[in-house]
Short mmCIF file of N, CA and C in Angstrom, two decimals:
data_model
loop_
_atom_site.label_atom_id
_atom_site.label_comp_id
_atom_site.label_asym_id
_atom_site.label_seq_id
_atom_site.Cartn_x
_atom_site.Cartn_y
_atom_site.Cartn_z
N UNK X 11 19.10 -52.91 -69.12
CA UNK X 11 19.16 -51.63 -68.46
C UNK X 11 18.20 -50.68 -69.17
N UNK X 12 17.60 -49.90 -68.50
CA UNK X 12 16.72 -49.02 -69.07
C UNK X 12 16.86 -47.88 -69.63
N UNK X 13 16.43 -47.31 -70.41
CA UNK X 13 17.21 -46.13 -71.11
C UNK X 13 16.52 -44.95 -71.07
N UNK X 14 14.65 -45.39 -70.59
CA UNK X 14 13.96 -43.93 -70.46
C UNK X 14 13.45 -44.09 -68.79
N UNK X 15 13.08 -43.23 -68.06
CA UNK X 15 12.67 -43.46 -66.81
C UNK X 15 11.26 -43.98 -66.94
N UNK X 16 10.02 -44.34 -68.17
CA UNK X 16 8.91 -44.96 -68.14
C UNK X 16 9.28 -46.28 -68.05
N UNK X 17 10.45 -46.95 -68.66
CA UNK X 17 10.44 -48.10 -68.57
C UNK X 17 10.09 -48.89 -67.57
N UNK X 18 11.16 -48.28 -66.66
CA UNK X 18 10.98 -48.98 -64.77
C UNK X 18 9.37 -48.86 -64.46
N UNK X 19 8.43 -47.91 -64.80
CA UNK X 19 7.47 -48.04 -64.52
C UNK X 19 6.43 -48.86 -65.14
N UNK X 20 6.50 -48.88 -66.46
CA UNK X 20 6.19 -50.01 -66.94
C UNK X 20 6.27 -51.61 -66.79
N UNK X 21 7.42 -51.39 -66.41
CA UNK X 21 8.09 -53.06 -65.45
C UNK X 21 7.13 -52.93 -64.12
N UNK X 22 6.97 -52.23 -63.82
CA UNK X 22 6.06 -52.04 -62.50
C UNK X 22 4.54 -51.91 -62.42
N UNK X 23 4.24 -51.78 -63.70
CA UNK X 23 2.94 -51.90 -64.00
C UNK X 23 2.76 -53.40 -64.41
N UNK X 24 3.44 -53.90 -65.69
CA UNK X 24 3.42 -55.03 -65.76
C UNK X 24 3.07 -55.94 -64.64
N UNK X 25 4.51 -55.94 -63.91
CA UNK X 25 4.50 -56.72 -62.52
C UNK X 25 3.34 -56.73 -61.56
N UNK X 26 2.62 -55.40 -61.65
CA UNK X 26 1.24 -55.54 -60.59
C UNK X 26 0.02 -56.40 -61.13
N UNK X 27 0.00 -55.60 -62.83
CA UNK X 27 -0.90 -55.91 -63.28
C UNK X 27 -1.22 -57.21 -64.54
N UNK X 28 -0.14 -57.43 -64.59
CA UNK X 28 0.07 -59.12 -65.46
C UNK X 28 -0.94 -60.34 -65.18
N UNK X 29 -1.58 -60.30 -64.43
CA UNK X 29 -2.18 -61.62 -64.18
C UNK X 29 -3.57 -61.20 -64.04
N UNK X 30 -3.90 -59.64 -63.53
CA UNK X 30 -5.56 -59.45 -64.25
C UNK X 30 -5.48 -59.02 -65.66
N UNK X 31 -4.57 -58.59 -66.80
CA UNK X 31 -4.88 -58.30 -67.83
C UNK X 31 -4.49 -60.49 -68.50
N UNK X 32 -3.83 -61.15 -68.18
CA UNK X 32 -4.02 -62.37 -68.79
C UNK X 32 -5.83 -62.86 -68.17
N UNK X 33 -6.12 -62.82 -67.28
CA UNK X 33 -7.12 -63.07 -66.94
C UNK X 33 -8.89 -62.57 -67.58
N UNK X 34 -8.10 -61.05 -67.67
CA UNK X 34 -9.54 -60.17 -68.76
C UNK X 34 -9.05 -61.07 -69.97
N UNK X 35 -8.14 -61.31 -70.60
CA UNK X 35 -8.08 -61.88 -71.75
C UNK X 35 -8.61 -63.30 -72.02
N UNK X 36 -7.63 -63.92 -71.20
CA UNK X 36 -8.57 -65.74 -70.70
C UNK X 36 -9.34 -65.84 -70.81
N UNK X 37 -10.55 -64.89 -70.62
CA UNK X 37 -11.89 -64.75 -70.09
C UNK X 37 -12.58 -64.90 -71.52
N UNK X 38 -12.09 -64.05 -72.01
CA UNK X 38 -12.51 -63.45 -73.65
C UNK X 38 -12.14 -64.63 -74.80
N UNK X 39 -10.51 -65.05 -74.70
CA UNK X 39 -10.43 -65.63 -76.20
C UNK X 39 -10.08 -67.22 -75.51
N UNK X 40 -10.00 -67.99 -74.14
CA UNK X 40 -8.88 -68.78 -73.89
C UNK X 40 -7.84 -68.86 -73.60
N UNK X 41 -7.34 -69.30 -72.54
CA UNK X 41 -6.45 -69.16 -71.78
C UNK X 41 -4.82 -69.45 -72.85
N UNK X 42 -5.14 -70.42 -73.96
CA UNK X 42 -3.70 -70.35 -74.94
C UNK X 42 -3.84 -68.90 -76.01
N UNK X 43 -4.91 -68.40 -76.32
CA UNK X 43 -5.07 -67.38 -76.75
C UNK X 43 -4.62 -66.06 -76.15
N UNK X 44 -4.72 -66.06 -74.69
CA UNK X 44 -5.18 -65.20 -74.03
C UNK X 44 -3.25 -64.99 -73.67
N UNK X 45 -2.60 -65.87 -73.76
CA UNK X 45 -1.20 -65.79 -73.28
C UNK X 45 -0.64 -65.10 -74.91
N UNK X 46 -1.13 -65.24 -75.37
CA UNK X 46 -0.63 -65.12 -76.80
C UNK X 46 -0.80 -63.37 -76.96
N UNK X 47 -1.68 -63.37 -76.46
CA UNK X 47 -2.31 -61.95 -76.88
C UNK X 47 -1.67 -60.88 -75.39
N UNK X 48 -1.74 -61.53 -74.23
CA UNK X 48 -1.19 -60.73 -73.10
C UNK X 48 0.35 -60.28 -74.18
N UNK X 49 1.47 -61.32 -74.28
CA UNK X 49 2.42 -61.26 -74.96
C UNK X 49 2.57 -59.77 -75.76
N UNK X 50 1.19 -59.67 -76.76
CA UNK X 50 1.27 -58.41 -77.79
C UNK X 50 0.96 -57.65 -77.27
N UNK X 51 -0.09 -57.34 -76.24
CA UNK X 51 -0.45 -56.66 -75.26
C UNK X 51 1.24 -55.46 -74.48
N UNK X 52 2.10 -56.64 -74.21
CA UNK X 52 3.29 -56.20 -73.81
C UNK X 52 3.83 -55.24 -75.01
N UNK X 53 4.28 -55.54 -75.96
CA UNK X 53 4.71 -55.66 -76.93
C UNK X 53 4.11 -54.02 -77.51
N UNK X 54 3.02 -54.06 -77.41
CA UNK X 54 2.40 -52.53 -77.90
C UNK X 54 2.40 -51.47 -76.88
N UNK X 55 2.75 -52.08 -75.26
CA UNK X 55 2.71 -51.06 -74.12
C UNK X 55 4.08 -50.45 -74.41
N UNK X 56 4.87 -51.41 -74.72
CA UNK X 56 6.35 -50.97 -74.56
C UNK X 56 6.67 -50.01 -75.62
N UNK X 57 5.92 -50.03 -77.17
CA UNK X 57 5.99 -49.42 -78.01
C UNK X 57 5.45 -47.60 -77.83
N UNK X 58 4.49 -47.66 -77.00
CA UNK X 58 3.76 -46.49 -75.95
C UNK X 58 4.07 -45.85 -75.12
N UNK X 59 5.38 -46.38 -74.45
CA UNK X 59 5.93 -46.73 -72.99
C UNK X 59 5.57 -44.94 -72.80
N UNK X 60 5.41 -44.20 -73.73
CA UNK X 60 5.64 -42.73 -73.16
C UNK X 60 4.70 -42.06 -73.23
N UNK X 61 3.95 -42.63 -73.44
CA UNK X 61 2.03 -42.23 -73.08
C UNK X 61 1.75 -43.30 -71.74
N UNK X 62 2.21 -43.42 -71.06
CA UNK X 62 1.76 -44.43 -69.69
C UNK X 62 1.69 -43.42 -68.44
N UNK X 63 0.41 -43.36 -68.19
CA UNK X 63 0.17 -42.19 -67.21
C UNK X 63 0.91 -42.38 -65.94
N UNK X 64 1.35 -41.87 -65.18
CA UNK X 64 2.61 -42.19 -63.71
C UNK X 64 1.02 -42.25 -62.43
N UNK X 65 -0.11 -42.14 -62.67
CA UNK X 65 -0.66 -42.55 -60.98
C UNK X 65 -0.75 -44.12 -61.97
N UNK X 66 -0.47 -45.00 -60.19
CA UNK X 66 -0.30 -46.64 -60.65
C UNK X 66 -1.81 -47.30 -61.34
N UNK X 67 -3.23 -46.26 -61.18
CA UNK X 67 -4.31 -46.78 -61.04
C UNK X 67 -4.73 -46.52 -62.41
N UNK X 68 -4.39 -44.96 -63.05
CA UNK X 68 -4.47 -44.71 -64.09
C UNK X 68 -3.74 -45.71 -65.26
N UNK X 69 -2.36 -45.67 -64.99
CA UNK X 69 -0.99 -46.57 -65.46
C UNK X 69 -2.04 -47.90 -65.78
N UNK X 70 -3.14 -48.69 -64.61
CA UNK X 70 -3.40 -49.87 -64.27
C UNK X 70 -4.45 -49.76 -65.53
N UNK X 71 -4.91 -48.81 -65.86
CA UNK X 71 -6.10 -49.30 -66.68
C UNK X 71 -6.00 -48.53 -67.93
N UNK X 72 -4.55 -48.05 -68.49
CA UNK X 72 -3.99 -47.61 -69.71
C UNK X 72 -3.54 -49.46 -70.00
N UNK X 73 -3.05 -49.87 -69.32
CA UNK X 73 -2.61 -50.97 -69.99
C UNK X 73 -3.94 -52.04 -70.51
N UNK X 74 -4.86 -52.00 -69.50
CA UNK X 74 -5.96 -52.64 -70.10
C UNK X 74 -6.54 -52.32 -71.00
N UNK X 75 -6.85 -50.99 -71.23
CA UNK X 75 -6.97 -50.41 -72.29
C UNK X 75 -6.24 -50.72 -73.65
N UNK X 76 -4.71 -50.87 -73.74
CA UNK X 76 -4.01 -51.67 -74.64
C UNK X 76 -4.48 -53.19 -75.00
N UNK X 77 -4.54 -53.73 -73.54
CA UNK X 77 -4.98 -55.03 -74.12
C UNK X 77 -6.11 -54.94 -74.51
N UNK X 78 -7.35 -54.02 -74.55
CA UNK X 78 -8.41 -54.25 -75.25
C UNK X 78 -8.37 -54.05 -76.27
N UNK X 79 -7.44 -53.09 -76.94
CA UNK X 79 -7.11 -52.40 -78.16
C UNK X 79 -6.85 -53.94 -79.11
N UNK X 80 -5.77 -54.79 -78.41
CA UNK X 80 -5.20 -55.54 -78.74
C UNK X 80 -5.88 -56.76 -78.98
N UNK X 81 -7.04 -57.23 -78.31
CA UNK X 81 -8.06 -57.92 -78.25
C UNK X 81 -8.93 -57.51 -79.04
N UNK X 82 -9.35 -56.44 -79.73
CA UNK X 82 -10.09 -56.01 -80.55
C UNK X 82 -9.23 -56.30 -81.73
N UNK X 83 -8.59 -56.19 -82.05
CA UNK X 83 -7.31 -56.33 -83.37
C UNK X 83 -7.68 -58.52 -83.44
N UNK X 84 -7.54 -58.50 -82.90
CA UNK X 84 -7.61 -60.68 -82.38
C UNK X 84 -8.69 -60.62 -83.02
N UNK X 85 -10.06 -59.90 -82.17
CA UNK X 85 -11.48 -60.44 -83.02
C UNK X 85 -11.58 -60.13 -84.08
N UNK X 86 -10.97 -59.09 -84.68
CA UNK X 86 -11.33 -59.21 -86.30
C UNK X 86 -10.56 -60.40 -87.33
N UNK X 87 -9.60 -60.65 -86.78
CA UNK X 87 -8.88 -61.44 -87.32
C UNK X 87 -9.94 -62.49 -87.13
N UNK X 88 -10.04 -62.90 -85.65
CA UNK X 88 -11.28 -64.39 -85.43
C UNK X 88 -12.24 -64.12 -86.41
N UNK X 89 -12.90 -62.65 -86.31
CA UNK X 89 -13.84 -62.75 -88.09
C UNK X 89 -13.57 -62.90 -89.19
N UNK X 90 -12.62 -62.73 -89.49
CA UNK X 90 -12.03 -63.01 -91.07
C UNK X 90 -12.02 -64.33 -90.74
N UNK X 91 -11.61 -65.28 -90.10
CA UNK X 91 -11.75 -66.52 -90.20
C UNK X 91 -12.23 -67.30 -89.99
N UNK X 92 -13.57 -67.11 -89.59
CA UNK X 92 -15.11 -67.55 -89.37
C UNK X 92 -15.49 -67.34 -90.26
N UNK X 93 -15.03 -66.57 -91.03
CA UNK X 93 -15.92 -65.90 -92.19
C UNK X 93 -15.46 -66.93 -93.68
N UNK X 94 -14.70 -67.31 -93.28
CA UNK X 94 -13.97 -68.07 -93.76
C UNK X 94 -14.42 -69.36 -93.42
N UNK X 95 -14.92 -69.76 -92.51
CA UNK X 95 -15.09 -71.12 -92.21
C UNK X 95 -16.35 -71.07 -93.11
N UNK X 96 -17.00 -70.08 -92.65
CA UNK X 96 -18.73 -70.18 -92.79
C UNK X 96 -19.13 -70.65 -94.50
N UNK X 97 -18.19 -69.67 -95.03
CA UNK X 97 -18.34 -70.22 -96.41
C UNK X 97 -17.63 -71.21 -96.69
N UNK X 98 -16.57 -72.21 -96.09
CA UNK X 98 -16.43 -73.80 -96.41
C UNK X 98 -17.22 -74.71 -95.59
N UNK X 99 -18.15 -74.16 -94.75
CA UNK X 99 -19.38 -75.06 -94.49
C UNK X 99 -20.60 -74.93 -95.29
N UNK X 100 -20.72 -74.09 -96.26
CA UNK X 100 -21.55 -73.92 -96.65
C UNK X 100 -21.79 -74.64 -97.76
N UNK X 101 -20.08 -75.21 -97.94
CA UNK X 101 -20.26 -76.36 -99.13
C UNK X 101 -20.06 -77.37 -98.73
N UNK X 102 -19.96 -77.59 -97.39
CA UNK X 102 -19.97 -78.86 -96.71
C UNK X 102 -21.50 -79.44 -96.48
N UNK X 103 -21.80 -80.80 -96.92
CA UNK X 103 -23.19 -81.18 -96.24
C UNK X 103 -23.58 -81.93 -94.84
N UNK X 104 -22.60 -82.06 -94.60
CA UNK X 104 -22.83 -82.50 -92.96
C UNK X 104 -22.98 -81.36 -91.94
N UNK X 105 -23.97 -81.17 -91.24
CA UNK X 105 -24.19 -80.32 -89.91
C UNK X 105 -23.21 -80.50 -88.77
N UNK X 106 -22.48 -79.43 -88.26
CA UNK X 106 -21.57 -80.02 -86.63
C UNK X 106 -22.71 -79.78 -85.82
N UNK X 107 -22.44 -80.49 -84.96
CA UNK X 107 -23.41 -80.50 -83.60
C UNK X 107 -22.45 -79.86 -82.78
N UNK X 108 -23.56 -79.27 -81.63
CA UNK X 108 -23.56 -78.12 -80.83
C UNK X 108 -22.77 -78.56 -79.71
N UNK X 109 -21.76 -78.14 -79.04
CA UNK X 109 -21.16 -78.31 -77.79
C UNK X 109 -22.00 -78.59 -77.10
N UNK X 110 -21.84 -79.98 -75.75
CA UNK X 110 -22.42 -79.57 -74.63
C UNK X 110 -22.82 -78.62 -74.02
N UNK X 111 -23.72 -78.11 -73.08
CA UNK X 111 -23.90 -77.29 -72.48
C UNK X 111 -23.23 -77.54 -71.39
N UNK X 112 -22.81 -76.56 -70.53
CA UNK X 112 -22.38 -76.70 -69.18
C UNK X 112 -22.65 -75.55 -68.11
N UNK X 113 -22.39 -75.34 -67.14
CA UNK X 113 -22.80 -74.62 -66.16
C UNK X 113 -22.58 -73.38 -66.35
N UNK X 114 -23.66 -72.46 -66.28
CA UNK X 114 -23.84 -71.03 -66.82
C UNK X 114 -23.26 -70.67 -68.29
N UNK X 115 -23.83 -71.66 -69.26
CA UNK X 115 -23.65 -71.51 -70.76
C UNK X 115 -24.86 -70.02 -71.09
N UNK X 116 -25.75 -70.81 -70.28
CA UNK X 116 -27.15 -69.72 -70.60
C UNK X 116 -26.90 -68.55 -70.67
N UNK X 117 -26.31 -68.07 -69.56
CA UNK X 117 -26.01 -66.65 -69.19
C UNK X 117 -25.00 -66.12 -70.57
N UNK X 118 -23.77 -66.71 -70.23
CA UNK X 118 -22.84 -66.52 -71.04
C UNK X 118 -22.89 -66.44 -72.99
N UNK X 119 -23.99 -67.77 -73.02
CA UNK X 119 -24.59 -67.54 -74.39
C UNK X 119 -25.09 -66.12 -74.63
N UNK X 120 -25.99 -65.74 -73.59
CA UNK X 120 -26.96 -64.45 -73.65
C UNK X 120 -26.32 -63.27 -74.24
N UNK X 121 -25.47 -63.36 -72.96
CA UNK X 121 -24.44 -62.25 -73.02
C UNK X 121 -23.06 -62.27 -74.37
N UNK X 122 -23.35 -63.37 -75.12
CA UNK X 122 -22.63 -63.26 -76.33
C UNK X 122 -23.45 -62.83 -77.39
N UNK X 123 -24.77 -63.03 -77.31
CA UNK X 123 -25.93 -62.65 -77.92
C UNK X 123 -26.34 -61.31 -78.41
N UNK X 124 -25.59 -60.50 -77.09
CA UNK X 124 -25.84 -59.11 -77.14
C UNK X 124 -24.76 -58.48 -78.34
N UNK X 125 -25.50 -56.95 -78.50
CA UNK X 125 -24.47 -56.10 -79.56
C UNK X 125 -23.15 -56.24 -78.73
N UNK X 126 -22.04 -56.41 -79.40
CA UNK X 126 -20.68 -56.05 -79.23
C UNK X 126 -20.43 -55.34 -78.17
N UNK X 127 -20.35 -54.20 -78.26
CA UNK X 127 -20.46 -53.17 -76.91
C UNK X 127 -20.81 -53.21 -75.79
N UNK X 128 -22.13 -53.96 -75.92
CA UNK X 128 -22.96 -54.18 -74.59
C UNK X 128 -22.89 -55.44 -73.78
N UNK X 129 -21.92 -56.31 -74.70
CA UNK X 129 -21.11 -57.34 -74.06
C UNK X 129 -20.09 -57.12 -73.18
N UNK X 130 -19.34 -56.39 -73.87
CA UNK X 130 -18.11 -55.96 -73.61
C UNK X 130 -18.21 -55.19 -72.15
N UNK X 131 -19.38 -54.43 -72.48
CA UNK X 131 -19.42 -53.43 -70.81
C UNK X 131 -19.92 -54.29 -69.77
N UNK X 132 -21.15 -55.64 -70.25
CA UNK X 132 -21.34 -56.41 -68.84
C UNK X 132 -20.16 -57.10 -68.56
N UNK X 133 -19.01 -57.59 -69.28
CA UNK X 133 -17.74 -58.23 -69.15
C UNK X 133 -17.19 -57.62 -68.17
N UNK X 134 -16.89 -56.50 -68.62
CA UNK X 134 -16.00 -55.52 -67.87
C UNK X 134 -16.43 -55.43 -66.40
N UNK X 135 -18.00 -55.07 -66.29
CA UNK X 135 -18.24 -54.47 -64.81
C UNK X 135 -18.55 -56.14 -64.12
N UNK X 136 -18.98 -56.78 -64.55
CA UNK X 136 -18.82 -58.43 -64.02
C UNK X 136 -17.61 -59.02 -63.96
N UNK X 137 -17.04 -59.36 -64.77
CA UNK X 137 -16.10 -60.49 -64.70
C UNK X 137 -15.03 -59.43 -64.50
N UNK X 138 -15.01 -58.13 -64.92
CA UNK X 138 -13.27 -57.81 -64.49
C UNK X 138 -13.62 -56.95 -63.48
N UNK X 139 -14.38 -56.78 -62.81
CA UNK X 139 -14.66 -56.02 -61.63
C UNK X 139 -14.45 -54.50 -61.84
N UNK X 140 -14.50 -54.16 -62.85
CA UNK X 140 -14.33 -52.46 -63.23
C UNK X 140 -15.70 -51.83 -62.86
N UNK X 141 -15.50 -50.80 -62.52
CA UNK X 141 -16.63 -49.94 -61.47
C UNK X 141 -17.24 -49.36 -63.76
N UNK X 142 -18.51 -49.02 -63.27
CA UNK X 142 -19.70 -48.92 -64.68
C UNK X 142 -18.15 -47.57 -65.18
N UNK X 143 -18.59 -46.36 -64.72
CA UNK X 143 -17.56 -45.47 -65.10
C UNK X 143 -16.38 -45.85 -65.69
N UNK X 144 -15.26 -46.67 -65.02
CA UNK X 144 -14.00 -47.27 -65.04
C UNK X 144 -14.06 -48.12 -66.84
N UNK X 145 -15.08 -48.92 -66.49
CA UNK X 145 -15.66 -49.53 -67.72
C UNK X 145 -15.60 -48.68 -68.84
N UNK X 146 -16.62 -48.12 -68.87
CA UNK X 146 -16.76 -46.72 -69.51
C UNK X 146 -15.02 -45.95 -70.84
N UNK X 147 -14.47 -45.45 -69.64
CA UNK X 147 -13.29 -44.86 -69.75
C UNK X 147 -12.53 -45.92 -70.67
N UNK X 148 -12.61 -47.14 -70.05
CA UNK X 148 -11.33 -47.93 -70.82
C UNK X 148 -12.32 -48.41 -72.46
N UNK X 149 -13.28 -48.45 -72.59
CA UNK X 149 -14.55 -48.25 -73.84
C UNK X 149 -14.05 -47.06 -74.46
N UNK X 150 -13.88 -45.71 -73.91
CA UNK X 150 -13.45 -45.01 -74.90
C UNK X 150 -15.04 -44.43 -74.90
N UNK X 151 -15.89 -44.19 -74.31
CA UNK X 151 -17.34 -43.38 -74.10
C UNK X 151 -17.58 -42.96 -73.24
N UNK X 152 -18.52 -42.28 -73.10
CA UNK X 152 -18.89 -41.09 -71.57
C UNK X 152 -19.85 -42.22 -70.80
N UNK X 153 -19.28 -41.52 -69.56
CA UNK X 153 -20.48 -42.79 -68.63
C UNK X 153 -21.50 -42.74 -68.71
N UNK X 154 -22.61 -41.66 -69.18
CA UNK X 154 -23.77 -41.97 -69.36
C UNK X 154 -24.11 -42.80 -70.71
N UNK X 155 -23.41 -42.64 -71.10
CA UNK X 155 -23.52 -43.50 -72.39
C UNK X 155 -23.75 -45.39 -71.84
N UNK X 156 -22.77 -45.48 -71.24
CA UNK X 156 -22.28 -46.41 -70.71
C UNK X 156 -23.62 -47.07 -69.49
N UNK X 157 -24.04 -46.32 -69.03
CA UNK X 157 -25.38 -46.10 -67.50
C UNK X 157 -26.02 -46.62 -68.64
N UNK X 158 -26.83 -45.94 -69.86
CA UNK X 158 -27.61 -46.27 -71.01
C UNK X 158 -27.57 -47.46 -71.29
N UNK X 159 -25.92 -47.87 -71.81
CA UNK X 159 -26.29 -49.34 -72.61
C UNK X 159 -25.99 -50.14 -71.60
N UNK X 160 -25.48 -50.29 -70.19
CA UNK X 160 -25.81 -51.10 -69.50
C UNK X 160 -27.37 -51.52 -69.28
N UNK X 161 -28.16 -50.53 -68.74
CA UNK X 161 -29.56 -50.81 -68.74
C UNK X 161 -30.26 -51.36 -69.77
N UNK X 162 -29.74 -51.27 -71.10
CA UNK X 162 -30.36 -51.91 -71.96
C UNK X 162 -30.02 -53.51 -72.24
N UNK X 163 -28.41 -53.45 -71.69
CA UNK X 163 -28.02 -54.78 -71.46
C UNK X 163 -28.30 -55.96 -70.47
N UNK X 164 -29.14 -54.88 -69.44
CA UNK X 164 -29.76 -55.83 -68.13
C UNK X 164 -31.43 -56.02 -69.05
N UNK X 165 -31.74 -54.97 -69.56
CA UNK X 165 -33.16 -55.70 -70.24
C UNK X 165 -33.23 -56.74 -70.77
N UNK X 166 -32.16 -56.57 -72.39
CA UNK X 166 -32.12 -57.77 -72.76
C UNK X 166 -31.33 -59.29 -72.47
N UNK X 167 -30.40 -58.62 -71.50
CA UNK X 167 -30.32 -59.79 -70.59
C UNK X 167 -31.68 -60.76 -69.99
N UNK X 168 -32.54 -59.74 -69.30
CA UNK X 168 -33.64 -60.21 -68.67
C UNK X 168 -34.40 -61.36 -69.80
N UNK X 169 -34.48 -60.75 -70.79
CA UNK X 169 -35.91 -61.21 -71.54
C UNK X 169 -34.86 -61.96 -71.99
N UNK X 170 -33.98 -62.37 -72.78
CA UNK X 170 -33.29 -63.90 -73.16
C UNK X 170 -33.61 -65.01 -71.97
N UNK X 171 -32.68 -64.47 -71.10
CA UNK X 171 -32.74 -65.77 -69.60
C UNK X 171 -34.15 -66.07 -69.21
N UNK X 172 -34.78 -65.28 -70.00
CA UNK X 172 -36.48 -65.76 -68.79
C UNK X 172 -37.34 -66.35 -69.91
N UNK X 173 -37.05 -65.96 -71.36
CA UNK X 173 -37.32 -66.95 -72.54
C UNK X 173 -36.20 -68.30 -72.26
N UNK X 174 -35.42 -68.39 -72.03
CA UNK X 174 -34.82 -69.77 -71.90
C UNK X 174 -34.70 -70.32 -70.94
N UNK X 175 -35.48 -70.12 -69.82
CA UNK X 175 -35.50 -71.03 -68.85
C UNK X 175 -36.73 -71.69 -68.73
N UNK X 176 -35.98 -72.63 -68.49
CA UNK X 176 -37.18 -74.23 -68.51
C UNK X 176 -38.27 -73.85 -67.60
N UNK X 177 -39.25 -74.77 -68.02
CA UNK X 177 -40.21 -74.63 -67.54
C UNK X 177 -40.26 -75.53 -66.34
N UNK X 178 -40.73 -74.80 -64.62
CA UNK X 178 -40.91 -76.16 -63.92
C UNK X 178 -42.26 -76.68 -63.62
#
């Protein structure tokens, strides 16, 4: 039973929006990751429950906003322990070899290639369908900011993909 009137709305945000915030996440760390982290995602909304704006659209992209918060908290951890790997390979003498490639690695490499930020915003307005602005907002920067490092992210988008494509 609920004890503040955000709760019910929160249950109602959840309920709409549960399966594109596992999905922005999937996208990002893996789908067993990504359940792991929706989970804390919950877990920190509910802790908030009284900062959750009441229009459903606003409500819709405070919570993503959490899960990015929350996803940002994941990658540093993933760095501390890369960081960690890096220096027990470094006393390792055998080389790992490189994953297969597979269909649109290129792109996706590229776009991991880029600064942090400017990943994050082609993510957003590509794969999670957030309008550049929308993007923007849940970034936590002004949209021109955002107009800026997109364009710089379609440059160097450009010049990676057109240095790595084969020659016919």
């Amino acid at each position: 039973m609920s004890r503040h009137p955000e709760d019910a709305a929160l249950i109602s945000v959840f309920e709409a929006s549960a399966s594109d915030v596992l999905a922005y996440l999937s996208r990002r760390v893996g789908p067993d990751d990504g359940a792991d982290l929706l989970g804390e995602t919950m877990v920190v909304a509910w802790r908030r429950v009284r900062q959750l704006p009441t229009d459903p659209e606003r409500a819709r992209m405070w919570l993503f906003g959490v899960a990015r918060g929350t996803l940002l908290n994941h990658a540093r951890g993933e760095r501390r322990r890369w960081a960690l790997v890096d220096r027990i390979r470094s006393h390792a003498a055998e080389e790992l070899s490189a994953a297969p490639a597979d269909t649109g690695s290129e792109v996706r490499d590229a776009i991991a290639r880029l600064d942090s930020d400017l990943s994050e915003l082609v993510r957003l307005v590509h794969w999670d369908g957030f309008s550049l602005t929308d993007a923007a907002e849940l970034m936590g920067i002004p949209a021109s900011t955002a107009r800026g490092r997109y364009q710089r992210a379609k440059v160097e988008l450009r010049a990676a993909l057109s240095v790595e494509a084969p020659l016919a």
